Amino acid sequence: MIDEISMTTIQQNISDVLKRISTVAESCGRHPDEITLLAVSKTKPFEAIQAAIDAGQCHFGENYVQEGIEKVHAFAHNKSLVWHFIGPLQSNKSRLVAENFDWFHTLDRVKIAQRLNDQRPAEKAPLNVLIQVNISDESSKSGIPLLQVAELAEQIVNMPQLKLRGLMTIPAPESDFERQIAVFQKMTEAFNILKMNYKTVDTLSMGMTDDMNAAIHCGSTLVRIGTAIFGARNYSQ
């Protein structure tokens, strides 16, 4: 049962978030279709995900391997769904991600890239990957400095079972819009350079519930929204 938030509310929230994306995109001369809404469904029950699916949502992001796989399997009958792994990944769980997910957002070292490449089933399309950038240089967060992006990208593109799609970041919390813009702009510049060098690059994953407006202004093509769709996270389980 959904206890924190009703199915109807989830569906209304998705509608509201899509309207917000549309309004912000149009305000800065972008088309709303350029921006993918990724519903961050970690810690949320199957019923909540089904409510989102019923509202037309098809991209879902999970942070925990085992929980995510349970959801991937539970909804395996729905071929329209796209599953993104957006959390940190330990080496000993890389096979589970390689075998079950469509996207991996948090690639920040060659060792993990090689494991994902080697463990991706041959019958599946290459795993879409994003390089995670630690744009705020926080010791508590994963990701690489911007200066290391080119080197890692060069190695990823030589792995046939991986498809380099772009960059992802989780900046330090910042309430001031202009400061949000300043941080995201660094990502945009790096993304544009990467896009010029590799034809598969088309995705800039940045922006969450509290900073998605600034992210869209700076060219984000994918926003990761959890709270504004599903309500506050429940970690009690």
mmCIF file of C-alpha atoms in Angstrom:
data_model
loop_
_atom_site.group_PDB
_atom_site.id
_atom_site.type_symbol
_atom_site.label_atom_id
_atom_site.label_comp_id
_atom_site.label_asym_id
_atom_site.label_seq_id
_atom_site.Cartn_x
_atom_site.Cartn_y
_atom_site.Cartn_z
ATOM 1 C CA MET A 1 0.000 0.000 0.000
ATOM 2 C CA ILE A 2 1.098 3.575 -0.646
ATOM 3 C CA ASP A 3 1.027 5.286 2.700
ATOM 4 C CA GLU A 4 2.861 8.609 2.203
ATOM 5 C CA ILE A 5 1.171 9.688 -0.987
ATOM 6 C CA SER A 6 -1.793 8.494 -3.046
ATOM 7 C CA MET A 7 -1.706 7.197 -6.606
ATOM 8 C CA THR A 8 -3.808 10.139 -7.753
ATOM 9 C CA THR A 9 -1.373 12.550 -6.157
ATOM 10 C CA ILE A 10 1.595 10.899 -7.896
ATOM 11 C CA GLN A 11 -0.126 11.248 -11.249
ATOM 12 C CA GLN A 12 -0.943 14.898 -10.577
ATOM 13 C CA ASN A 13 2.642 15.511 -9.437
ATOM 14 C CA ILE A 14 4.012 14.116 -12.686
ATOM 15 C CA SER A 15 1.690 16.381 -14.631
ATOM 16 C CA ASP A 16 2.860 19.358 -12.544
ATOM 17 C CA VAL A 17 6.549 18.523 -13.028
ATOM 18 C CA LEU A 18 6.101 18.163 -16.785
ATOM 19 C CA LYS A 19 4.365 21.541 -16.888
ATOM 20 C CA ARG A 20 7.233 23.041 -14.896
ATOM 21 C CA ILE A 21 9.777 21.562 -17.316
ATOM 22 C CA SER A 22 7.794 22.929 -20.244
ATOM 23 C CA THR A 23 7.490 26.414 -18.753
ATOM 24 C CA VAL A 24 11.178 26.669 -17.870
ATOM 25 C CA ALA A 25 12.307 25.261 -21.218
ATOM 26 C CA GLU A 26 10.178 27.684 -23.188
ATOM 27 C CA SER A 27 11.373 30.601 -21.057
ATOM 28 C CA CYS A 28 14.931 29.998 -22.229
ATOM 29 C CA GLY A 29 14.136 29.164 -25.844
ATOM 30 C CA ARG A 30 14.260 25.385 -25.566
ATOM 31 C CA HIS A 31 11.702 22.781 -26.600
ATOM 32 C CA PRO A 32 10.316 20.701 -23.708
ATOM 33 C CA ASP A 33 10.860 17.518 -25.730
ATOM 34 C CA GLU A 34 14.614 18.064 -25.360
ATOM 35 C CA ILE A 35 14.347 17.216 -21.658
ATOM 36 C CA THR A 36 13.684 13.716 -20.298
ATOM 37 C CA LEU A 37 12.008 13.329 -16.929
ATOM 38 C CA LEU A 38 13.667 10.597 -14.877
ATOM 39 C CA ALA A 39 11.485 9.575 -11.927
ATOM 40 C CA VAL A 40 13.736 8.665 -8.996
ATOM 41 C CA SER A 41 11.856 5.755 -7.491
ATOM 42 C CA LYS A 42 14.342 4.531 -4.879
ATOM 43 C CA THR A 43 12.694 3.368 -1.636
ATOM 44 C CA LYS A 44 9.280 3.667 -3.288
ATOM 45 C CA PRO A 45 6.867 0.701 -3.456
ATOM 46 C CA PHE A 46 5.723 -1.017 -6.632
ATOM 47 C CA GLU A 47 2.317 0.648 -6.340
ATOM 48 C CA ALA A 48 3.905 4.092 -6.541
ATOM 49 C CA ILE A 49 5.822 3.128 -9.655
ATOM 50 C CA GLN A 50 2.657 1.717 -11.221
ATOM 51 C CA ALA A 51 0.883 4.999 -10.500
ATOM 52 C CA ALA A 52 3.661 6.838 -12.310
ATOM 53 C CA ILE A 53 3.506 4.411 -15.234
ATOM 54 C CA ASP A 54 -0.241 4.967 -15.458
ATOM 55 C CA ALA A 55 0.520 8.678 -15.810
ATOM 56 C CA GLY A 56 2.756 7.957 -18.805
ATOM 57 C CA GLN A 57 6.131 7.916 -17.051
ATOM 58 C CA CYS A 58 8.637 5.424 -18.528
ATOM 59 C CA HIS A 59 12.103 6.408 -17.226
ATOM 60 C CA PHE A 60 12.886 5.335 -13.655
ATOM 61 C CA GLY A 61 16.042 5.762 -11.571
ATOM 62 C CA GLU A 62 17.213 3.464 -8.787
ATOM 63 C CA ASN A 63 20.108 3.914 -6.328
ATOM 64 C CA TYR A 64 20.299 0.503 -4.682
ATOM 65 C CA VAL A 65 21.201 -2.546 -6.758
ATOM 66 C CA GLN A 66 19.045 -5.234 -5.171
ATOM 67 C CA GLU A 67 15.984 -3.025 -4.759
ATOM 68 C CA GLY A 68 16.341 -1.801 -8.301
ATOM 69 C CA ILE A 69 16.599 -5.286 -9.766
ATOM 70 C CA GLU A 70 13.454 -6.384 -7.936
ATOM 71 C CA LYS A 71 11.601 -3.528 -9.607
ATOM 72 C CA VAL A 72 13.114 -4.211 -13.031
ATOM 73 C CA HIS A 73 11.938 -7.824 -12.781
ATOM 74 C CA ALA A 74 8.517 -6.911 -11.388
ATOM 75 C CA PHE A 75 7.800 -4.676 -14.381
ATOM 76 C CA ALA A 76 9.661 -6.741 -16.995
ATOM 77 C CA HIS A 77 6.411 -7.292 -18.901
ATOM 78 C CA ASN A 78 6.313 -3.577 -19.729
ATOM 79 C CA LYS A 79 8.812 -3.166 -22.563
ATOM 80 C CA SER A 80 8.359 0.620 -22.692
ATOM 81 C CA LEU A 81 10.152 1.154 -19.368
ATOM 82 C CA VAL A 82 13.760 2.342 -19.219
ATOM 83 C CA TRP A 83 15.730 1.634 -16.049
ATOM 84 C CA HIS A 84 18.599 3.871 -14.936
ATOM 85 C CA PHE A 85 21.043 3.005 -12.167
ATOM 86 C CA ILE A 86 21.969 6.340 -10.588
ATOM 87 C CA GLY A 87 23.703 5.366 -7.347
ATOM 88 C CA PRO A 88 27.302 4.512 -6.436
ATOM 89 C CA LEU A 89 28.345 1.027 -7.504
ATOM 90 C CA GLN A 90 30.636 -1.439 -5.776
ATOM 91 C CA SER A 91 32.728 -3.679 -8.019
ATOM 92 C CA ASN A 92 31.168 -6.848 -6.663
ATOM 93 C CA LYS A 93 27.718 -5.720 -7.833
ATOM 94 C CA SER A 94 28.673 -4.533 -11.304
ATOM 95 C CA ARG A 95 27.411 -7.697 -13.009
ATOM 96 C CA LEU A 96 23.911 -7.133 -11.615
ATOM 97 C CA VAL A 97 23.809 -3.641 -13.124
ATOM 98 C CA ALA A 98 25.333 -4.793 -16.418
ATOM 99 C CA GLU A 99 22.724 -7.524 -16.781
ATOM 100 C CA ASN A 100 19.606 -5.661 -15.674
ATOM 101 C CA PHE A 101 19.758 -1.916 -16.340
ATOM 102 C CA ASP A 102 19.560 0.177 -19.504
ATOM 103 C CA TRP A 103 21.587 3.144 -18.205
ATOM 104 C CA PHE A 104 24.386 3.692 -15.702
ATOM 105 C CA HIS A 105 24.826 7.309 -14.552
ATOM 106 C CA THR A 106 27.713 7.163 -12.111
ATOM 107 C CA LEU A 107 30.724 5.940 -14.056
ATOM 108 C CA ASP A 108 33.863 7.456 -12.562
ATOM 109 C CA ARG A 109 36.662 4.905 -12.997
ATOM 110 C CA VAL A 110 38.062 2.602 -15.636
ATOM 111 C CA LYS A 111 37.830 -0.489 -13.425
ATOM 112 C CA ILE A 112 34.035 -0.244 -13.218
ATOM 113 C CA ALA A 113 33.764 0.585 -16.925
ATOM 114 C CA GLN A 114 35.752 -2.515 -17.857
ATOM 115 C CA ARG A 115 33.697 -4.748 -15.592
ATOM 116 C CA LEU A 116 30.413 -3.411 -16.960
ATOM 117 C CA ASN A 117 31.665 -3.888 -20.505
ATOM 118 C CA ASP A 118 32.832 -7.450 -19.885
ATOM 119 C CA GLN A 119 29.659 -8.399 -17.979
ATOM 120 C CA ARG A 120 27.094 -6.864 -20.335
ATOM 121 C CA PRO A 121 25.233 -9.753 -22.021
ATOM 122 C CA ALA A 122 26.063 -10.006 -25.722
ATOM 123 C CA GLU A 123 22.393 -10.227 -26.666
ATOM 124 C CA LYS A 124 21.641 -6.862 -25.049
ATOM 125 C CA ALA A 125 22.278 -3.466 -26.576
ATOM 126 C CA PRO A 126 25.371 -1.724 -25.192
ATOM 127 C CA LEU A 127 24.840 -0.229 -21.737
ATOM 128 C CA ASN A 128 24.281 3.536 -21.931
ATOM 129 C CA VAL A 129 26.740 5.226 -19.586
ATOM 130 C CA LEU A 130 27.299 8.713 -18.229
ATOM 131 C CA ILE A 131 30.521 9.937 -16.659
ATOM 132 C CA GLN A 132 29.850 11.333 -13.200
ATOM 133 C CA VAL A 133 31.583 14.637 -12.514
ATOM 134 C CA ASN A 134 32.180 15.850 -8.959
ATOM 135 C CA ILE A 135 31.574 19.440 -9.984
ATOM 136 C CA SER A 136 31.604 20.855 -6.439
ATOM 137 C CA ASP A 137 34.752 18.927 -5.456
ATOM 138 C CA GLU A 138 33.064 17.345 -2.438
ATOM 139 C CA SER A 139 35.045 14.630 -0.685
ATOM 140 C CA SER A 140 31.808 12.886 0.308
ATOM 141 C CA LYS A 141 30.637 12.438 -3.281
ATOM 142 C CA SER A 142 31.680 10.163 -6.113
ATOM 143 C CA GLY A 143 32.730 11.474 -9.489
ATOM 144 C CA ILE A 144 35.828 12.745 -11.192
ATOM 145 C CA PRO A 145 37.139 16.300 -11.683
ATOM 146 C CA LEU A 146 36.264 17.951 -14.982
ATOM 147 C CA LEU A 147 39.915 17.776 -16.025
ATOM 148 C CA GLN A 148 39.763 13.962 -16.064
ATOM 149 C CA VAL A 149 36.665 13.640 -18.251
ATOM 150 C CA ALA A 150 38.500 13.511 -21.585
ATOM 151 C CA GLU A 151 40.837 10.724 -20.459
ATOM 152 C CA LEU A 152 38.045 8.522 -19.098
ATOM 153 C CA ALA A 153 35.859 9.146 -22.142
ATOM 154 C CA GLU A 154 38.667 8.040 -24.447
ATOM 155 C CA GLN A 155 38.853 4.705 -22.660
ATOM 156 C CA ILE A 156 35.081 4.141 -22.493
ATOM 157 C CA VAL A 157 34.539 4.582 -26.221
ATOM 158 C CA ASN A 158 36.862 1.662 -26.920
ATOM 159 C CA MET A 159 34.618 -0.701 -24.937
ATOM 160 C CA PRO A 160 32.073 -2.214 -27.381
ATOM 161 C CA GLN A 161 29.447 -3.137 -24.786
ATOM 162 C CA LEU A 162 29.281 0.416 -23.415
ATOM 163 C CA LYS A 163 27.820 3.446 -25.158
ATOM 164 C CA LEU A 164 29.055 6.807 -23.915
ATOM 165 C CA ARG A 165 26.036 9.126 -23.765
ATOM 166 C CA GLY A 166 27.343 12.096 -21.771
ATOM 167 C CA LEU A 167 27.821 13.525 -18.305
ATOM 168 C CA MET A 168 26.055 13.526 -14.947
ATOM 169 C CA THR A 169 26.548 15.587 -11.809
ATOM 170 C CA ILE A 170 25.107 16.135 -8.329
ATOM 171 C CA PRO A 171 26.338 19.565 -7.196
ATOM 172 C CA ALA A 172 26.486 20.682 -3.593
ATOM 173 C CA PRO A 173 23.124 22.043 -2.379
ATOM 174 C CA GLU A 174 22.756 25.704 -3.283
ATOM 175 C CA SER A 175 19.621 27.810 -2.868
ATOM 176 C CA ASP A 176 20.765 30.858 -4.853
ATOM 177 C CA PHE A 177 19.664 30.606 -8.500
ATOM 178 C CA GLU A 178 22.618 32.511 -9.927
ATOM 179 C CA ARG A 179 25.097 30.330 -8.052
ATOM 180 C CA GLN A 180 23.279 27.237 -9.305
ATOM 181 C CA ILE A 181 23.651 28.587 -12.834
ATOM 182 C CA ALA A 182 27.370 29.216 -12.357
ATOM 183 C CA VAL A 183 27.993 25.611 -11.323
ATOM 184 C CA PHE A 184 25.847 24.066 -14.026
ATOM 185 C CA GLN A 185 27.450 26.228 -16.692
ATOM 186 C CA LYS A 186 30.774 24.480 -16.085
ATOM 187 C CA MET A 187 29.077 21.179 -16.824
ATOM 188 C CA THR A 188 27.507 22.571 -19.978
ATOM 189 C CA GLU A 189 30.870 23.676 -21.319
ATOM 190 C CA ALA A 190 32.402 20.258 -20.659
ATOM 191 C CA PHE A 191 29.397 18.524 -22.209
ATOM 192 C CA ASN A 192 29.610 20.599 -25.385
ATOM 193 C CA ILE A 193 33.280 19.709 -25.807
ATOM 194 C CA LEU A 194 32.535 16.014 -25.275
ATOM 195 C CA LYS A 195 29.673 16.190 -27.768
ATOM 196 C CA MET A 196 31.965 17.633 -30.412
ATOM 197 C CA ASN A 197 34.387 14.734 -29.974
ATOM 198 C CA TYR A 198 31.967 11.793 -29.793
ATOM 199 C CA LYS A 199 28.853 11.370 -31.924
ATOM 200 C CA THR A 200 27.078 9.186 -29.333
ATOM 201 C CA VAL A 201 27.100 11.956 -26.703
ATOM 202 C CA ASP A 202 23.683 13.556 -26.309
ATOM 203 C CA THR A 203 22.800 13.485 -22.598
ATOM 204 C CA LEU A 204 23.540 15.952 -19.805
ATOM 205 C CA SER A 205 22.008 14.578 -16.611
ATOM 206 C CA MET A 206 21.735 17.360 -14.064
ATOM 207 C CA GLY A 207 19.018 18.979 -12.017
ATOM 208 C CA MET A 208 16.826 17.623 -9.244
ATOM 209 C CA THR A 209 13.698 18.878 -7.495
ATOM 210 C CA ASP A 210 15.370 21.930 -5.933
ATOM 211 C CA ASP A 211 17.604 23.044 -8.804
ATOM 212 C CA MET A 212 16.016 21.764 -11.996
ATOM 213 C CA ASN A 213 15.103 25.273 -13.210
ATOM 214 C CA ALA A 214 18.746 26.339 -13.288
ATOM 215 C CA ALA A 215 19.780 23.009 -14.819
ATOM 216 C CA ILE A 216 17.296 23.386 -17.668
ATOM 217 C CA HIS A 217 18.474 26.955 -18.266
ATOM 218 C CA CYS A 218 22.004 25.560 -18.621
ATOM 219 C CA GLY A 219 21.073 22.857 -21.112
ATOM 220 C CA SER A 220 20.247 19.780 -19.059
ATOM 221 C CA THR A 221 18.658 17.070 -21.195
ATOM 222 C CA LEU A 222 17.611 14.851 -18.276
ATOM 223 C CA VAL A 223 16.361 15.888 -14.844
ATOM 224 C CA ARG A 224 16.223 13.424 -11.943
ATOM 225 C CA ILE A 225 13.104 14.089 -9.893
ATOM 226 C CA GLY A 226 12.064 12.124 -6.816
ATOM 227 C CA THR A 227 10.535 14.233 -4.054
ATOM 228 C CA ALA A 228 8.362 16.363 -6.340
ATOM 229 C CA ILE A 229 6.814 13.172 -7.761
ATOM 230 C CA PHE A 230 6.720 10.643 -4.941
ATOM 231 C CA GLY A 231 7.005 12.810 -1.845
ATOM 232 C CA ALA A 232 9.683 12.501 0.835
ATOM 233 C CA ARG A 233 11.812 9.367 0.743
ATOM 234 C CA ASN A 234 11.098 6.556 3.148
ATOM 235 C CA TYR A 235 14.296 4.885 4.385
ATOM 236 C CA SER A 236 12.636 2.974 7.210
ATOM 237 C CA GLN A 237 12.667 -0.236 5.171
#
